[in-house]
Coordinates of N, CA, C and O in Angstrom, one line a residue:
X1 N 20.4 10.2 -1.1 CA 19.1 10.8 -1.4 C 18.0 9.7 -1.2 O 18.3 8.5 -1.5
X2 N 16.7 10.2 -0.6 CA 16.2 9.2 0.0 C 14.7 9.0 -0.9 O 13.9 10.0 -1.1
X3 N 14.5 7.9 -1.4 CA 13.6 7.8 -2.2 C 12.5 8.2 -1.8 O 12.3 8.2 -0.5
X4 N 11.0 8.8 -2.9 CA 10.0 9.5 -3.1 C 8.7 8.2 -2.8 O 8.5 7.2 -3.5
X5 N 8.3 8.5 -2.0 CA 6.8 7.7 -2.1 C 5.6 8.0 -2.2 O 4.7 8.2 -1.4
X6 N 5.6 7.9 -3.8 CA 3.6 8.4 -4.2 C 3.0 8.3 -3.5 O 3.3 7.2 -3.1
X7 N 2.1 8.6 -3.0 CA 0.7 8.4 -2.0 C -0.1 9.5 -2.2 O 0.3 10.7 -2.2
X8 N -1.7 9.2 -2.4 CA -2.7 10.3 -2.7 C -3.2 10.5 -1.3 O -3.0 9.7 -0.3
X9 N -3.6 11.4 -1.2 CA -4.3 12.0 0.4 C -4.9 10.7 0.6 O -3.9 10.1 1.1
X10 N -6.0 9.8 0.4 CA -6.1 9.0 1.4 C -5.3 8.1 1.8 O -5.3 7.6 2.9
X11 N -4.5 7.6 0.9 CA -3.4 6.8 1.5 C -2.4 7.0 2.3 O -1.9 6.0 2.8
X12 N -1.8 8.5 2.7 CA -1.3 9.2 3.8 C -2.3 9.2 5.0 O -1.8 8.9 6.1
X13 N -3.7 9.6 4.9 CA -4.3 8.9 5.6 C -4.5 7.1 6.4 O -4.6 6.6 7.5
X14 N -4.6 7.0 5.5 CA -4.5 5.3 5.6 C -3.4 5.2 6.7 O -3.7 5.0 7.9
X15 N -2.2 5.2 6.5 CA -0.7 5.4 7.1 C -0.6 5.7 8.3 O -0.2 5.1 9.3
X16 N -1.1 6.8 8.1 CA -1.1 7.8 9.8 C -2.1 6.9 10.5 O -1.9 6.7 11.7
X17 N -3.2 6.5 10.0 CA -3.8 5.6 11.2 C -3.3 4.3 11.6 O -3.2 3.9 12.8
X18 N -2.8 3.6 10.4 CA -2.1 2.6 11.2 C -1.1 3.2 11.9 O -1.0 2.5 12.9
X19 N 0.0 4.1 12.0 CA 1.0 3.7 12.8 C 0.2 4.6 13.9 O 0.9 5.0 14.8
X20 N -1.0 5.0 13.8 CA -1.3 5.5 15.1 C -2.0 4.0 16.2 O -2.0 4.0 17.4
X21 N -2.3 3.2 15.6 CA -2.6 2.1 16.1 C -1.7 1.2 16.5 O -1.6 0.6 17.6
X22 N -1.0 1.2 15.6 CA 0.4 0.2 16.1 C 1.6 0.9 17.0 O 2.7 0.3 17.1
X23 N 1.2 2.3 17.6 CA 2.1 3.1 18.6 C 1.1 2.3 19.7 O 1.7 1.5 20.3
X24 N -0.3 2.4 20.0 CA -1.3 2.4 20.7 C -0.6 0.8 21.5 O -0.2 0.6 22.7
X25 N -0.7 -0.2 20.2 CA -0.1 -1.6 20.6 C 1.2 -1.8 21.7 O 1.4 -2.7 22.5
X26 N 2.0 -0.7 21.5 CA 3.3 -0.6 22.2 C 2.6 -1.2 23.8 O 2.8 -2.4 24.2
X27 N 2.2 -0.5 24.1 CA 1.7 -0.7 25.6 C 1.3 -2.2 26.0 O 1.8 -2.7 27.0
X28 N 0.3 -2.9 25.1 CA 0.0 -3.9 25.1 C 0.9 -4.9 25.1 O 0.7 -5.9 25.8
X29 N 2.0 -4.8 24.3 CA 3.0 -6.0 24.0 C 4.6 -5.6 24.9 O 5.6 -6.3 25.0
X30 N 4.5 -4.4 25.4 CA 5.0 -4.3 27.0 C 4.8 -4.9 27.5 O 5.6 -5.7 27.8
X31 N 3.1 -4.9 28.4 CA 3.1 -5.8 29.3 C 2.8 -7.1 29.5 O 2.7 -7.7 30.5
X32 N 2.8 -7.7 27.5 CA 2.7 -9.3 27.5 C 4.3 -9.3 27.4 O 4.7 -10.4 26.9
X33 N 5.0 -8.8 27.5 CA 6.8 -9.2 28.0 C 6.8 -8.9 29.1 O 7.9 -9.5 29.4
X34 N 6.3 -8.2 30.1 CA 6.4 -7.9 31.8 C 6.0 -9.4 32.2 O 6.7 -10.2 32.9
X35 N 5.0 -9.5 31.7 CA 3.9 -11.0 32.4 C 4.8 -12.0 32.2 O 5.3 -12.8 33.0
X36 N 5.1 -12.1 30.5 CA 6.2 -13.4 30.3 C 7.6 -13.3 30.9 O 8.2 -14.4 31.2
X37 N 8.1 -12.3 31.2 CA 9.4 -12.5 31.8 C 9.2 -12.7 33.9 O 10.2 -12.9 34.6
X38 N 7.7 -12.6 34.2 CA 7.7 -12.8 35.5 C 7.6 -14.5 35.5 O 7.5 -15.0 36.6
X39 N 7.6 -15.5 34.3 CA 7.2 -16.7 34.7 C 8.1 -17.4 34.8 O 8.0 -18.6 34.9
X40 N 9.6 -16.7 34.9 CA 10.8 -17.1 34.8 C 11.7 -17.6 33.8 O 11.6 -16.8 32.9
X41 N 12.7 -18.6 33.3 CA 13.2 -18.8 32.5 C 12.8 -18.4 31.0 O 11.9 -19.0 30.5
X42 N 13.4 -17.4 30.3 CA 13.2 -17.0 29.4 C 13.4 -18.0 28.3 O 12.4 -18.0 27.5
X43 N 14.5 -18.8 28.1 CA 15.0 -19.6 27.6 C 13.9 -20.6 26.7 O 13.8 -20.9 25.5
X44 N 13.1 -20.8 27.8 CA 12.2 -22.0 27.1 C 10.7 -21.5 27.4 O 9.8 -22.3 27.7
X45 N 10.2 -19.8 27.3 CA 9.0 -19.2 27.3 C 8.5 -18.7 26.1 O 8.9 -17.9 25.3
X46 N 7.4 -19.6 26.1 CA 7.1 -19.3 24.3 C 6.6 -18.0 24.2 O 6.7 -17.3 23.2
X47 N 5.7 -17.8 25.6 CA 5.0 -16.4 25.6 C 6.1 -15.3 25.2 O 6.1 -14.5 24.2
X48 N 6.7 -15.3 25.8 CA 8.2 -14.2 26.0 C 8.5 -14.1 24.2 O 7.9 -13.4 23.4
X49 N 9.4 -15.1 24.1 CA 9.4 -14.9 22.7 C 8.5 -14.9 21.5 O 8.9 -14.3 20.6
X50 N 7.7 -15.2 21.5 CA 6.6 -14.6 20.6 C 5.9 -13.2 21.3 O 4.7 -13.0 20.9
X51 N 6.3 -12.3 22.1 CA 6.1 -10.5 22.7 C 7.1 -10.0 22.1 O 7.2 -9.0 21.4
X52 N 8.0 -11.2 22.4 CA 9.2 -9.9 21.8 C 9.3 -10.3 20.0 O 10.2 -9.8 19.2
X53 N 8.4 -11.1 19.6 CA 8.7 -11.3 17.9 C 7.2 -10.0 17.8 O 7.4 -9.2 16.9
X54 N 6.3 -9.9 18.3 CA 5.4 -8.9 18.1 C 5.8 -7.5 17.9 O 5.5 -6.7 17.2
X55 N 7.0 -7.5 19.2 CA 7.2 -6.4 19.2 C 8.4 -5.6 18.2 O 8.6 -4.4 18.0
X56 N 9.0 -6.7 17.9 CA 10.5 -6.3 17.1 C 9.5 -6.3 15.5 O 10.1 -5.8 14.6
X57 N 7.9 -6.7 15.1 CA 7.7 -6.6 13.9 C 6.5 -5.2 13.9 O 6.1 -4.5 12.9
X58 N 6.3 -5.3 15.0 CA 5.2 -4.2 15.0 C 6.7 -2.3 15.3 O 6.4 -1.2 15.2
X59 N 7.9 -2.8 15.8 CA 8.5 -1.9 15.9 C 9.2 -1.5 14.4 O 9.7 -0.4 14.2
X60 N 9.2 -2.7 13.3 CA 9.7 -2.4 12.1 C 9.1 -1.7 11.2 O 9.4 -0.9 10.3
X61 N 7.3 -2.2 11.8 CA 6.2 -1.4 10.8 C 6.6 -0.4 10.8 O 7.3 -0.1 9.9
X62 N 6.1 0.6 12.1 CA 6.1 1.8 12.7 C 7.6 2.8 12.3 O 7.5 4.0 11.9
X63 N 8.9 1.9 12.3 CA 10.1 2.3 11.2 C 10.0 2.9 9.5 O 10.5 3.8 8.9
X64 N 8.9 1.7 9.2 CA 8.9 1.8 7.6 C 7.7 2.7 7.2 O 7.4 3.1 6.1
X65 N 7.0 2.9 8.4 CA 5.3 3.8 7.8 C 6.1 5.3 8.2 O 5.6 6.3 7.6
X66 N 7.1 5.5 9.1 CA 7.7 7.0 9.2 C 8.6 7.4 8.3 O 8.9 8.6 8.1
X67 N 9.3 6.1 7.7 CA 10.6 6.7 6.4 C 9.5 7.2 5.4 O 9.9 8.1 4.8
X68 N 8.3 6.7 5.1 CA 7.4 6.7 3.9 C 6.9 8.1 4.2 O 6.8 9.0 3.4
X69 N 6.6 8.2 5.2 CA 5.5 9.3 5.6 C 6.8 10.5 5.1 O 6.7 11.4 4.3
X70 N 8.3 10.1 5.9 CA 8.9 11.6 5.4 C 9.2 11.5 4.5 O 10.1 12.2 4.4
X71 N 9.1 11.0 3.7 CA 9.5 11.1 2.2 C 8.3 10.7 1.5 O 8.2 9.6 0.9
X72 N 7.3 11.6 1.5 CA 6.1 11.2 0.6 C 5.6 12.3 -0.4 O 5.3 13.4 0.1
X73 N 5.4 12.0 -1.8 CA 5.0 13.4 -2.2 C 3.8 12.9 -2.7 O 3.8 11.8 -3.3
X74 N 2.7 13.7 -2.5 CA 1.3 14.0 -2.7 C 0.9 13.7 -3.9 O 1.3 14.6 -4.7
X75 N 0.3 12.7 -4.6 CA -0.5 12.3 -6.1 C -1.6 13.3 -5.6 O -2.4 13.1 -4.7
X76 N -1.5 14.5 -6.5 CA -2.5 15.6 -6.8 C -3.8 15.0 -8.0 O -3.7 14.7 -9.2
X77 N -5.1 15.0 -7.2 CA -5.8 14.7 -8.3 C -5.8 15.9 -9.5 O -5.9 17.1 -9.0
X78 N -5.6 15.7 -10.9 CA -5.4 16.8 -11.4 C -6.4 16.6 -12.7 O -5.4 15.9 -12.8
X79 N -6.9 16.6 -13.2 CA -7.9 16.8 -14.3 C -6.9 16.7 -15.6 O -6.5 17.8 -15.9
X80 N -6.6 15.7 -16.5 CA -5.3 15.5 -17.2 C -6.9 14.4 -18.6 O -8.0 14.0 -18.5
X81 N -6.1 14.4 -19.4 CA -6.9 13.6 -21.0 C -5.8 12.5 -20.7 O -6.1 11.6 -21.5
X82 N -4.8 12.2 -20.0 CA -4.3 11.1 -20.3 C -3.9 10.4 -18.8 O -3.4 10.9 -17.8
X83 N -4.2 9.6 -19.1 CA -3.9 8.7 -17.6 C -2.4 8.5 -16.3 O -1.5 7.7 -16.2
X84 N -2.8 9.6 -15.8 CA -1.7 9.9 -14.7 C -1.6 8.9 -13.2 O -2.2 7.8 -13.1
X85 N -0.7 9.5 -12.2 CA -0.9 9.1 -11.2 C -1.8 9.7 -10.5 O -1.8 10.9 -10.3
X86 N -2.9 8.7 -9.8 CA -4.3 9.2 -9.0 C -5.4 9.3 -10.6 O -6.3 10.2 -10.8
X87 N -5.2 8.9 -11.0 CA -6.1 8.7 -12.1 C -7.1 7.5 -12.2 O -6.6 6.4 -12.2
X88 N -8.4 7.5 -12.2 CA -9.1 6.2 -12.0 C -9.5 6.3 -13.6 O -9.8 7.3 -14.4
X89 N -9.4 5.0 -13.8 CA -9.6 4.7 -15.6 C -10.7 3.7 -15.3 O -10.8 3.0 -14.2
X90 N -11.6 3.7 -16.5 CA -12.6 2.8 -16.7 C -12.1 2.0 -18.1 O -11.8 2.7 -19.1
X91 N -12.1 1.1 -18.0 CA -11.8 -0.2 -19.3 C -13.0 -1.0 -19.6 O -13.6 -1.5 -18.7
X92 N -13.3 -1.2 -20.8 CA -14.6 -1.9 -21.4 C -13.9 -2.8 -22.5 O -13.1 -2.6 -23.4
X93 N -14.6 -4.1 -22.1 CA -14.0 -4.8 -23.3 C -15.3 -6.3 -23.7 O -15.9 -6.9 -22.7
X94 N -15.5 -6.8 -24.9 CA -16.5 -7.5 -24.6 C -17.0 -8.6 -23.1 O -18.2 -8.9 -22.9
X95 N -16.2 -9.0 -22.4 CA -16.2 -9.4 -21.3 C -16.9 -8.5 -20.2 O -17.6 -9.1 -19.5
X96 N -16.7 -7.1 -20.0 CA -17.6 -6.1 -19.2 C -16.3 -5.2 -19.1 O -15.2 -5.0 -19.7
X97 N -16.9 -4.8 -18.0 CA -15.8 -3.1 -17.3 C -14.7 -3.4 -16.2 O -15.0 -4.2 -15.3
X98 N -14.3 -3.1 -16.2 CA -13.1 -3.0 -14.9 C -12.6 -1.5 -14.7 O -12.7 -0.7 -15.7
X99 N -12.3 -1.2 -13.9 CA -12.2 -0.2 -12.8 C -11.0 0.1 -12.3 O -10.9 -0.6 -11.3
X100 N -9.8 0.9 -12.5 CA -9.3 0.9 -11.9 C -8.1 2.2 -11.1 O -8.2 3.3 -11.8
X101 N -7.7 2.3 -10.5 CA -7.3 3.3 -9.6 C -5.7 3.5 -10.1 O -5.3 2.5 -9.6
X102 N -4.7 4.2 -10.6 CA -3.2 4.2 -10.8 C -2.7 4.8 -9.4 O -3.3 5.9 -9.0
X103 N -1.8 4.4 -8.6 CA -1.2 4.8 -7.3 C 0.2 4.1 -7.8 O 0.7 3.5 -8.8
X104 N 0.8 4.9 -6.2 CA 2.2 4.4 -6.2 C 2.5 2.8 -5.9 O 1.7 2.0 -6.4
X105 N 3.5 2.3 -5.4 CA 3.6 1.4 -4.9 C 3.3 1.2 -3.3 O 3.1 0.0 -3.1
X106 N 3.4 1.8 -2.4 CA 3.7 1.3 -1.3 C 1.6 1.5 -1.1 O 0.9 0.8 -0.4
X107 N 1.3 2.4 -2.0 CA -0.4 2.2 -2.1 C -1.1 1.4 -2.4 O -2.1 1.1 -1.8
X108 N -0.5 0.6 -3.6 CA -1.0 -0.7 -4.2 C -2.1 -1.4 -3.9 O -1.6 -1.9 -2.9
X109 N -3.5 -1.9 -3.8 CA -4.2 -2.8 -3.5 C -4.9 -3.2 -4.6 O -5.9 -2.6 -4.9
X110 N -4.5 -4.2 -5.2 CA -5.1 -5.1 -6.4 C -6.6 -5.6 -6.7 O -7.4 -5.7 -7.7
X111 N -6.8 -5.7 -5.0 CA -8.1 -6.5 -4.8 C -9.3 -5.3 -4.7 O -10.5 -5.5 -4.8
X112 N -8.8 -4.3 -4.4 CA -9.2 -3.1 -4.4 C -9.6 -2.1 -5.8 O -10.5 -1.4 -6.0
X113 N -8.6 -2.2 -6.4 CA -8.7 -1.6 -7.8 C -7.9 -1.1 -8.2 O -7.9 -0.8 -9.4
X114 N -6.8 -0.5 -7.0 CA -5.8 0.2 -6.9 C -4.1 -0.4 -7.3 O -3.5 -1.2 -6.7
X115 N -3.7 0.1 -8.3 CA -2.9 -0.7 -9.3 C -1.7 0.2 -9.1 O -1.9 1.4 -9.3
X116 N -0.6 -0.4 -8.8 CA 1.0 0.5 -9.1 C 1.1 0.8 -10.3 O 0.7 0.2 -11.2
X117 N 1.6 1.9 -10.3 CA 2.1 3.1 -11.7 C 3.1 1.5 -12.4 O 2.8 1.1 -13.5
X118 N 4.0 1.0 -11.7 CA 5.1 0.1 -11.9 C 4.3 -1.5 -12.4 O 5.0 -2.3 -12.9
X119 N 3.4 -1.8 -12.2 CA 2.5 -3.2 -12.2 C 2.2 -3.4 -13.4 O 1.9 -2.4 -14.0
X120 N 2.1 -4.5 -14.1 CA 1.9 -4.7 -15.5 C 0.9 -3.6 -16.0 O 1.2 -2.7 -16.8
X121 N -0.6 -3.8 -15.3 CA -2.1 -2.8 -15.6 C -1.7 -1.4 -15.4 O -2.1 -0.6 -16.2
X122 N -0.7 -0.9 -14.1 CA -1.0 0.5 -14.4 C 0.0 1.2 -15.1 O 0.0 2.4 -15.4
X123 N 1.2 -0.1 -15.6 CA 2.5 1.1 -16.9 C 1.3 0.6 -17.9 O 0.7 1.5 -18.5
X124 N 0.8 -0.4 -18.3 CA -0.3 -0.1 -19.7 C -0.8 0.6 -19.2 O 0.1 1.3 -19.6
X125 N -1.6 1.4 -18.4 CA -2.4 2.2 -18.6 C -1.9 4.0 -18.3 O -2.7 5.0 -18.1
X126 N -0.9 4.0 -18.4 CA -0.1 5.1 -18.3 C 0.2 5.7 -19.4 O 1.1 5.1 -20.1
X127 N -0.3 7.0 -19.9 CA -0.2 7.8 -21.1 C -1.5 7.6 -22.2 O -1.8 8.0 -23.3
X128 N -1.8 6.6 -21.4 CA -3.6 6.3 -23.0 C -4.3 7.6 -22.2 O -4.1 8.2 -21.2
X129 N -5.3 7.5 -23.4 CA -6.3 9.0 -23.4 C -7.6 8.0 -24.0 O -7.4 7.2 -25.0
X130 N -8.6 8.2 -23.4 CA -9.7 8.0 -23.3 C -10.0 7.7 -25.5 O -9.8 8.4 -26.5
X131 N -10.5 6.2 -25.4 CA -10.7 5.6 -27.0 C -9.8 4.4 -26.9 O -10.3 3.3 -26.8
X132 N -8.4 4.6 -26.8 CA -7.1 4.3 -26.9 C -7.3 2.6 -26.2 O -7.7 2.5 -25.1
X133 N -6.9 1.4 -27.0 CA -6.4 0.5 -26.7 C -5.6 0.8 -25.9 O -4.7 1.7 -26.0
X134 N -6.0 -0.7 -24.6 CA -4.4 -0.9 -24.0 C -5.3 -2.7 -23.8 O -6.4 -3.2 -23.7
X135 N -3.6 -3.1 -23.9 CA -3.6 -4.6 -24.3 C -2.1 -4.9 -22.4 O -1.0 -4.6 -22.1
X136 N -3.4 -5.6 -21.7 CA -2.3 -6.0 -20.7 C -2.1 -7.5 -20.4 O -2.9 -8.4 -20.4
X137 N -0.8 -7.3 -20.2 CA -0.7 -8.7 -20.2 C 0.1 -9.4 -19.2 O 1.3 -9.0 -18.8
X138 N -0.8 -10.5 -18.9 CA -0.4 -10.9 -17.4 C 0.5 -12.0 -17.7 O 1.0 -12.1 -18.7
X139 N 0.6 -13.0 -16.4 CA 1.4 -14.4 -16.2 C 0.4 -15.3 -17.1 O 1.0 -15.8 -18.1
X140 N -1.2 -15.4 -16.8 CA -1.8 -16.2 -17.4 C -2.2 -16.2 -18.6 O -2.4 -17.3 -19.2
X141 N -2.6 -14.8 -19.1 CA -3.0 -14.1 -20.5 C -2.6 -12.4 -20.7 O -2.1 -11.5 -20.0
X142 N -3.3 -12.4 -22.0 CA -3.5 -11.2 -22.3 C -5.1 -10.9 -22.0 O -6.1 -11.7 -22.0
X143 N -5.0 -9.6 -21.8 CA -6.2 -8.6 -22.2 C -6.7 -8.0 -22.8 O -5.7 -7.3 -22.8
X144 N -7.6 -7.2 -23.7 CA -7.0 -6.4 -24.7 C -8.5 -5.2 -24.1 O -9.6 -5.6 -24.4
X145 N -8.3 -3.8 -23.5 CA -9.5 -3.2 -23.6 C -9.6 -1.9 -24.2 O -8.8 -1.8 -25.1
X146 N -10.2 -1.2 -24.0 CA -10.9 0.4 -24.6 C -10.7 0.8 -23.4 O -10.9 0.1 -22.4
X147 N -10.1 2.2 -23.3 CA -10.2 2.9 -22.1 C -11.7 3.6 -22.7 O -12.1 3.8 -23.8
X148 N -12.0 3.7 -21.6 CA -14.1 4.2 -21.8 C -14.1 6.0 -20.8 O -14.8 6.9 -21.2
X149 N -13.2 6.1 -19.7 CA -13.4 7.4 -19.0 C -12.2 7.4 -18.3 O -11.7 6.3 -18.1
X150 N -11.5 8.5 -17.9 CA -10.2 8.9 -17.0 C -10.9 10.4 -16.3 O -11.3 11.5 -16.7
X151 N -10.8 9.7 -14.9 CA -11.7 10.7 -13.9 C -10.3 10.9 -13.0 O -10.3 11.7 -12.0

């Protein structure tokens, strides 16, 4: 049985563009292995081997963005009182507001706002309803905030 990968519509988006870009690349790092293997000795061609290290990681992406894609089920935005997957929460705490987005994992972007269901921030913030402390706590500290809205 082949594992489930959360992804909300834009992050299936997201996906499908890159591996439509990195199909696009195919062509390009063909013909920087055509060129490097005309300069002869492969053995000691750095060009050569760094085409084909492009090519053997841009062909793993393209592997790992199609197992995800067939096995992906839809984070339905759904209108829920308690903080689901695809749920953006707002947190207020004397310090100010933070912002953040609950996704899967292979979605994840931290720097973004976008937090794994599995990540310290989004299992705290998984099942609070709007009032509700959540207290997270990282490598360096704790946090302690107010959920303020769940959109």
């Amino acid at each position: 049985m082949n594992k489930q990968f959360h992804l909300t519509k834009d992050g299936i988006e997201e996906l499908n563009a890159e591996i439509k870009q990195l199909m696009s690349r195919r062509v390009e790092i063909a013909e920087a292995i055509n060129i490097a293997r005309q300069q002869g000795d492969l053995s000691e061609n750095a060009e050569y081997t760094a085409a084909k290290s492009d090519q053997e990681r841009t062909e793993k992406r393209i592997a790992e963005i199609d197992h995800i894609l067939k096995n992906v089920a839809v984070i339905k935005q759904r209108k829920s009182d308690k903080v689901v997957l695809g749920s953006v929460v707002e947190l207020k705490n004397a310090e100010g507001k933070a912002t953040f987005t609950v996704v899967g994992t292979v979605e994840a972007d931290p720097l973004s706002g976008k937090v794994s269901d599995v990540s310290p921030i989004g299992s705290a913030l998984l099942g609070k309803s709007v009032g509700d402390d959540v207290e997270i706590v990282l490598p360096s500290k704790t946090k302690k905030y107010k959920v303020a809205s769940i959109s």
